[in-house]
GROMACS .gro file of C-alpha atoms in nm:
model
  309
    1UNK     CA    1   0.611   4.322   2.425
    2UNK     CA    2   0.860   4.598   2.506
    3UNK     CA    3   0.694   4.692   2.837
    4UNK     CA    4   0.660   4.326   2.930
    5UNK     CA    5   1.031   4.272   2.869
    6UNK     CA    6   1.136   4.579   3.071
    7UNK     CA    7   0.909   4.476   3.362
    8UNK     CA    8   1.067   4.131   3.363
    9UNK     CA    9   1.405   4.298   3.354
   10UNK     CA   10   1.327   4.513   3.659
   11UNK     CA   11   1.184   4.215   3.848
   12UNK     CA   12   1.490   4.012   3.763
   13UNK     CA   13   1.719   4.280   3.902
   14UNK     CA   14   1.534   4.290   4.235
   15UNK     CA   15   1.606   3.918   4.301
   16UNK     CA   16   1.897   3.864   4.538
   17UNK     CA   17   2.192   3.677   4.385
   18UNK     CA   18   2.126   3.368   4.605
   19UNK     CA   19   1.772   3.348   4.467
   20UNK     CA   20   1.906   3.347   4.115
   21UNK     CA   21   2.149   3.068   4.197
   22UNK     CA   22   1.874   2.860   4.356
   23UNK     CA   23   1.652   2.906   4.053
   24UNK     CA   24   1.918   2.817   3.799
   25UNK     CA   25   1.874   2.438   3.816
   26UNK     CA   26   1.501   2.484   3.742
   27UNK     CA   27   1.537   2.724   3.450
   28UNK     CA   28   1.470   2.561   3.112
   29UNK     CA   29   1.779   2.500   2.897
   30UNK     CA   30   1.837   2.769   2.633
   31UNK     CA   31   1.690   2.563   2.347
   32UNK     CA   32   1.443   2.694   2.091
   33UNK     CA   33   1.104   2.552   2.195
   34UNK     CA   34   1.037   2.410   1.847
   35UNK     CA   35   1.340   2.177   1.849
   36UNK     CA   36   1.195   1.870   2.026
   37UNK     CA   37   0.850   1.898   1.864
   38UNK     CA   38   0.894   1.622   1.600
   39UNK     CA   39   0.965   1.365   1.874
   40UNK     CA   40   0.672   1.475   2.087
   41UNK     CA   41   0.421   1.413   1.809
   42UNK     CA   42   0.409   1.033   1.787
   43UNK     CA   43   0.434   0.875   1.445
   44UNK     CA   44   0.125   0.693   1.322
   45UNK     CA   45   0.144   0.312   1.351
   46UNK     CA   46   0.258   0.129   1.036
   47UNK     CA   47   0.101  -0.199   0.922
   48UNK     CA   48   0.286  -0.411   0.665
   49UNK     CA   49   0.116  -0.675   0.446
   50UNK     CA   50   0.338  -0.921   0.256
   51UNK     CA   51   0.307  -1.069  -0.092
   52UNK     CA   52   0.297  -1.410  -0.262
   53UNK     CA   53   0.514  -1.689  -0.111
   54UNK     CA   54   0.639  -1.432   0.139
   55UNK     CA   55   0.661  -1.391   0.515
   56UNK     CA   56   0.730  -1.120   0.771
   57UNK     CA   57   1.103  -1.208   0.767
   58UNK     CA   58   1.138  -1.043   0.424
   59UNK     CA   59   1.068  -0.704   0.581
   60UNK     CA   60   1.351  -0.695   0.836
   61UNK     CA   61   1.537  -0.426   0.638
   62UNK     CA   62   1.227  -0.212   0.604
   63UNK     CA   63   1.169  -0.240   0.981
   64UNK     CA   64   1.528  -0.132   1.040
   65UNK     CA   65   1.489   0.173   0.812
   66UNK     CA   66   1.164   0.284   0.980
   67UNK     CA   67   1.315   0.244   1.329
   68UNK     CA   68   1.616   0.446   1.221
   69UNK     CA   69   1.435   0.736   1.054
   70UNK     CA   70   1.120   0.738   1.269
   71UNK     CA   71   1.222   0.606   1.611
   72UNK     CA   72   0.935   0.494   1.829
   73UNK     CA   73   0.704   0.404   1.539
   74UNK     CA   74   0.492   0.100   1.618
   75UNK     CA   75   0.534  -0.128   1.315
   76UNK     CA   76   0.332  -0.448   1.275
   77UNK     CA   77   0.432  -0.691   1.000
   78UNK     CA   78   0.130  -0.918   0.979
   79UNK     CA   79   0.224  -1.284   0.992
   80UNK     CA   80  -0.070  -1.438   0.810
   81UNK     CA   81  -0.103  -1.646   0.492
   82UNK     CA   82   0.273  -1.704   0.476
   83UNK     CA   83   0.444  -1.911   0.207
   84UNK     CA   84   0.207  -2.141   0.020
   85UNK     CA   85  -0.085  -2.018   0.229
   86UNK     CA   86  -0.058  -1.696   0.026
   87UNK     CA   87  -0.223  -1.890  -0.261
   88UNK     CA   88  -0.550  -1.895  -0.064
   89UNK     CA   89  -0.836  -1.705  -0.234
   90UNK     CA   90  -0.790  -1.331  -0.184
   91UNK     CA   91  -1.130  -1.272  -0.021
   92UNK     CA   92  -1.031  -1.524   0.245
   93UNK     CA   93  -0.707  -1.328   0.298
   94UNK     CA   94  -0.895  -0.997   0.310
   95UNK     CA   95  -1.110  -1.145   0.589
   96UNK     CA   96  -0.805  -1.264   0.785
   97UNK     CA   97  -0.597  -0.950   0.741
   98UNK     CA   98  -0.905  -0.738   0.818
   99UNK     CA   99  -0.947  -0.909   1.155
  100UNK     CA  100  -0.579  -0.839   1.229
  101UNK     CA  101  -0.578  -0.469   1.132
  102UNK     CA  102  -0.909  -0.368   1.294
  103UNK     CA  103  -0.777  -0.368   1.655
  104UNK     CA  104  -0.461  -0.179   1.548
  105UNK     CA  105  -0.677   0.088   1.383
  106UNK     CA  106  -0.907   0.103   1.686
  107UNK     CA  107  -0.610   0.188   1.910
  108UNK     CA  108  -0.486   0.461   1.672
  109UNK     CA  109  -0.744   0.742   1.659
  110UNK     CA  110  -0.494   0.958   1.468
  111UNK     CA  111  -0.483   0.701   1.186
  112UNK     CA  112  -0.245   0.436   1.050
  113UNK     CA  113  -0.023   0.383   0.746
  114UNK     CA  114  -0.038   0.070   0.531
  115UNK     CA  115   0.263  -0.061   0.337
  116UNK     CA  116   0.147  -0.345   0.116
  117UNK     CA  117   0.380  -0.539  -0.109
  118UNK     CA  118   0.301  -0.713  -0.438
  119UNK     CA  119  -0.012  -0.933  -0.402
  120UNK     CA  120  -0.057  -0.772  -0.059
  121UNK     CA  121  -0.131  -0.442  -0.232
  122UNK     CA  122  -0.450  -0.594  -0.373
  123UNK     CA  123  -0.545  -0.737  -0.034
  124UNK     CA  124  -0.503  -0.388   0.113
  125UNK     CA  125  -0.702  -0.216  -0.161
  126UNK     CA  126  -0.987  -0.459  -0.096
  127UNK     CA  127  -0.959  -0.389   0.279
  128UNK     CA  128  -0.993  -0.016   0.215
  129UNK     CA  129  -1.304  -0.092   0.011
  130UNK     CA  130  -1.482  -0.319   0.256
  131UNK     CA  131  -1.390  -0.153   0.589
  132UNK     CA  132  -1.650   0.114   0.666
  133UNK     CA  133  -1.454   0.283   0.942
  134UNK     CA  134  -1.092   0.244   0.832
  135UNK     CA  135  -0.857   0.529   0.921
  136UNK     CA  136  -0.571   0.476   0.674
  137UNK     CA  137  -0.372   0.791   0.613
  138UNK     CA  138  -0.110   0.667   0.362
  139UNK     CA  139  -0.176   0.350   0.163
  140UNK     CA  140   0.164   0.265   0.013
  141UNK     CA  141   0.130   0.014  -0.270
  142UNK     CA  142   0.475  -0.139  -0.320
  143UNK     CA  143   0.513  -0.297  -0.664
  144UNK     CA  144   0.162  -0.437  -0.665
  145UNK     CA  145  -0.031  -0.556  -0.976
  146UNK     CA  146  -0.316  -0.311  -0.908
  147UNK     CA  147  -0.466  -0.353  -1.258
  148UNK     CA  148  -0.391  -0.725  -1.272
  149UNK     CA  149  -0.119  -0.953  -1.402
  150UNK     CA  150  -0.055  -1.096  -1.748
  151UNK     CA  151   0.293  -1.243  -1.763
  152UNK     CA  152   0.490  -1.569  -1.763
  153UNK     CA  153   0.671  -1.570  -1.429
  154UNK     CA  154   0.853  -1.832  -1.223
  155UNK     CA  155   0.563  -1.833  -0.976
  156UNK     CA  156   0.327  -1.922  -1.258
  157UNK     CA  157   0.550  -2.195  -1.401
  158UNK     CA  158   0.574  -2.350  -1.056
  159UNK     CA  159   0.199  -2.340  -0.999
  160UNK     CA  160   0.076  -2.427  -1.350
  161UNK     CA  161   0.373  -2.600  -1.521
  162UNK     CA  162   0.185  -2.686  -1.840
  163UNK     CA  163   0.029  -2.343  -1.894
  164UNK     CA  164   0.156  -2.029  -2.063
  165UNK     CA  165   0.010  -1.686  -2.020
  166UNK     CA  166  -0.180  -1.713  -2.350
  167UNK     CA  167  -0.384  -2.014  -2.234
  168UNK     CA  168  -0.390  -1.970  -1.857
  169UNK     CA  169  -0.733  -1.803  -1.885
  170UNK     CA  170  -0.879  -2.153  -1.932
  171UNK     CA  171  -0.775  -2.240  -1.577
  172UNK     CA  172  -0.804  -1.899  -1.413
  173UNK     CA  173  -1.146  -1.808  -1.548
  174UNK     CA  174  -1.304  -2.127  -1.412
  175UNK     CA  175  -1.460  -2.166  -1.066
  176UNK     CA  176  -1.172  -2.400  -0.978
  177UNK     CA  177  -0.909  -2.149  -1.090
  178UNK     CA  178  -1.057  -1.869  -0.882
  179UNK     CA  179  -0.964  -2.072  -0.573
  180UNK     CA  180  -0.603  -1.960  -0.630
  181UNK     CA  181  -0.499  -1.607  -0.536
  182UNK     CA  182  -0.301  -1.558  -0.860
  183UNK     CA  183  -0.613  -1.624  -1.067
  184UNK     CA  184  -0.808  -1.364  -0.866
  185UNK     CA  185  -0.610  -1.089  -1.044
  186UNK     CA  186  -0.518  -1.270  -1.366
  187UNK     CA  187  -0.616  -1.019  -1.633
  188UNK     CA  188  -0.602  -1.151  -1.988
  189UNK     CA  189  -0.646  -0.854  -2.226
  190UNK     CA  190  -0.748  -1.090  -2.508
  191UNK     CA  191  -1.040  -1.236  -2.312
  192UNK     CA  192  -1.200  -0.936  -2.151
  193UNK     CA  193  -1.554  -1.077  -2.140
  194UNK     CA  194  -1.437  -1.393  -1.966
  195UNK     CA  195  -1.237  -1.183  -1.719
  196UNK     CA  196  -1.535  -0.962  -1.636
  197UNK     CA  197  -1.765  -1.260  -1.583
  198UNK     CA  198  -1.526  -1.490  -1.401
  199UNK     CA  199  -1.301  -1.263  -1.192
  200UNK     CA  200  -1.440  -1.294  -0.841
  201UNK     CA  201  -1.198  -1.038  -0.701
  202UNK     CA  202  -1.025  -0.782  -0.926
  203UNK     CA  203  -1.329  -0.705  -1.144
  204UNK     CA  204  -1.526  -0.640  -0.821
  205UNK     CA  205  -1.279  -0.413  -0.640
  206UNK     CA  206  -1.224  -0.227  -0.968
  207UNK     CA  207  -1.598  -0.170  -1.000
  208UNK     CA  208  -1.581  -0.323  -1.349
  209UNK     CA  209  -1.867  -0.556  -1.268
  210UNK     CA  210  -2.188  -0.436  -1.103
  211UNK     CA  211  -2.250  -0.552  -0.750
  212UNK     CA  212  -2.471  -0.423  -0.468
  213UNK     CA  213  -2.180  -0.293  -0.258
  214UNK     CA  214  -2.014  -0.086  -0.531
  215UNK     CA  215  -2.125   0.255  -0.395
  216UNK     CA  216  -2.036   0.174  -0.034
  217UNK     CA  217  -1.696   0.033  -0.134
  218UNK     CA  218  -1.613   0.343  -0.336
  219UNK     CA  219  -1.706   0.566  -0.043
  220UNK     CA  220  -1.488   0.358   0.191
  221UNK     CA  221  -1.192   0.362  -0.047
  222UNK     CA  222  -1.213   0.741  -0.067
  223UNK     CA  223  -1.158   0.768   0.311
  224UNK     CA  224  -0.787   0.710   0.242
  225UNK     CA  225  -0.565   1.013   0.295
  226UNK     CA  226  -0.312   0.935   0.025
  227UNK     CA  227  -0.240   0.660  -0.227
  228UNK     CA  228   0.132   0.611  -0.294
  229UNK     CA  229   0.207   0.396  -0.600
  230UNK     CA  230   0.557   0.247  -0.632
  231UNK     CA  231   0.696   0.028  -0.911
  232UNK     CA  232   0.942   0.027  -1.197
  233UNK     CA  233   1.048  -0.105  -1.539
  234UNK     CA  234   1.308  -0.351  -1.402
  235UNK     CA  235   1.069  -0.529  -1.165
  236UNK     CA  236   1.072  -0.850  -1.371
  237UNK     CA  237   0.754  -0.999  -1.220
  238UNK     CA  238   0.466  -0.748  -1.239
  239UNK     CA  239   0.351  -0.760  -1.603
  240UNK     CA  240   0.307  -0.506  -1.743
  241UNK     CA  241   0.509  -0.320  -1.478
  242UNK     CA  242   0.276  -0.021  -1.528
  243UNK     CA  243   0.006  -0.223  -1.351
  244UNK     CA  244   0.170  -0.092  -1.031
  245UNK     CA  245   0.043   0.250  -1.143
  246UNK     CA  246  -0.300   0.133  -1.269
  247UNK     CA  247  -0.178   0.110  -1.629
  248UNK     CA  248  -0.251  -0.202  -1.831
  249UNK     CA  249  -0.253  -0.365  -2.175
  250UNK     CA  250  -0.527  -0.305  -2.429
  251UNK     CA  251  -0.629  -0.591  -2.664
  252UNK     CA  252  -0.316  -0.525  -2.876
  253UNK     CA  253  -0.090  -0.541  -2.568
  254UNK     CA  254  -0.019  -0.170  -2.587
  255UNK     CA  255   0.005  -0.027  -2.237
  256UNK     CA  256  -0.255   0.238  -2.157
  257UNK     CA  257  -0.171   0.456  -1.858
  258UNK     CA  258  -0.407   0.503  -1.563
  259UNK     CA  259  -0.574   0.812  -1.710
  260UNK     CA  260  -0.671   0.612  -2.021
  261UNK     CA  261  -0.825   0.321  -1.829
  262UNK     CA  262  -1.205   0.285  -1.820
  263UNK     CA  263  -1.201   0.238  -1.443
  264UNK     CA  264  -1.036   0.580  -1.416
  265UNK     CA  265  -1.254   0.755  -1.674
  266UNK     CA  266  -1.569   0.619  -1.510
  267UNK     CA  267  -1.422   0.680  -1.162
  268UNK     CA  268  -1.568   0.340  -1.080
  269UNK     CA  269  -1.390   0.302  -0.745
  270UNK     CA  270  -1.257   0.653  -0.684
  271UNK     CA  271  -0.923   0.686  -0.869
  272UNK     CA  272  -1.024   0.999  -1.061
  273UNK     CA  273  -1.156   1.163  -0.744
  274UNK     CA  274  -0.833   1.083  -0.558
  275UNK     CA  275  -0.620   1.228  -0.836
  276UNK     CA  276  -0.831   1.545  -0.851
  277UNK     CA  277  -0.784   1.578  -0.475
  278UNK     CA  278  -0.407   1.561  -0.521
  279UNK     CA  279  -0.402   1.241  -0.316
  280UNK     CA  280  -0.218   1.011  -0.560
  281UNK     CA  281   0.162   1.002  -0.548
  282UNK     CA  282   0.343   0.811  -0.823
  283UNK     CA  283   0.699   0.704  -0.748
  284UNK     CA  284   0.853   0.504  -1.033
  285UNK     CA  285   1.209   0.381  -0.985
  286UNK     CA  286   1.434   0.196  -1.230
  287UNK     CA  287   1.695  -0.062  -1.139
  288UNK     CA  288   1.498  -0.249  -0.872
  289UNK     CA  289   1.395  -0.612  -0.914
  290UNK     CA  290   1.074  -0.748  -0.765
  291UNK     CA  291   1.223  -0.901  -0.451
  292UNK     CA  292   1.433  -0.592  -0.366
  293UNK     CA  293   1.161  -0.329  -0.322
  294UNK     CA  294   1.139  -0.362   0.055
  295UNK     CA  295   1.516  -0.369   0.117
  296UNK     CA  296   1.637  -0.085  -0.109
  297UNK     CA  297   1.741   0.208   0.112
  298UNK     CA  298   1.723   0.473  -0.164
  299UNK     CA  299   1.374   0.360  -0.258
  300UNK     CA  300   1.270   0.376   0.109
  301UNK     CA  301   1.405   0.730   0.154
  302UNK     CA  302   1.256   0.856  -0.174
  303UNK     CA  303   0.917   0.687  -0.195
  304UNK     CA  304   0.816   0.558   0.148
  305UNK     CA  305   0.966   0.762   0.432
  306UNK     CA  306   0.818   1.100   0.325
  307UNK     CA  307   0.465   0.961   0.371
  308UNK     CA  308   0.507   0.803   0.714
  309UNK     CA  309   0.386   1.099   0.919
   0.00000   0.00000   0.00000
């Protein structure tokens, strides 16, 4: 490098002063070449899937945060199954959301990120299972009942006013009940056999019930680059709140963490493999209620932004 530098020096000295002046406007500014690099590499597109009784409007803050921290990111908040339509059976929603995300993925050879809130987190997990060619880099599950729901909530009282969580299994574990999205992930720890036989959605994507697509779904799910799990003890809706991290009640209503769950131990849909790969990020945060996850700036900066490459 020394000889190269001295040669350049000698050449530079031979140039007449006018030549130097003419060249000046074309010389690159004295910036380190690495400085603009982050802006040159485009951010991967982000797809957002909403939850129960929700719509794209709920995500205006999240959109603002992404635009601020990652300018130029193409963000699509899918406007499907809004409001009461979100009670449609989850397989129907998986079909609809799948048709919406496929073209976005096709245009993004470098991959996409999914941010899926509450019930939407289950829709997205099913999508990752059934889509053979998905290219999801980060799947961010935002306060989603990934291992199911077993709690008396306002949503439930509105939908089934005469039922409590202890007897809701009578509705949910019937063919009629499975026509409601909530019942697709209702998980009564006191009626495990009924759950396994009747659950037309959660028991299937969890690989808890045998079905011909189990191997293919597991392989598809494992295409994901990273699984980011977000939730917290002050959520107030997801019950138990540890369901956001694949924890759930046993028959005595003691919460068993993900690593103690049968679906993990059997690696029935790929959780154990993902963890061994270092591809599961757990981001618990206290002090956030269920409807505030997508608008809390601290949560965004801590648990979401780092994974939007």
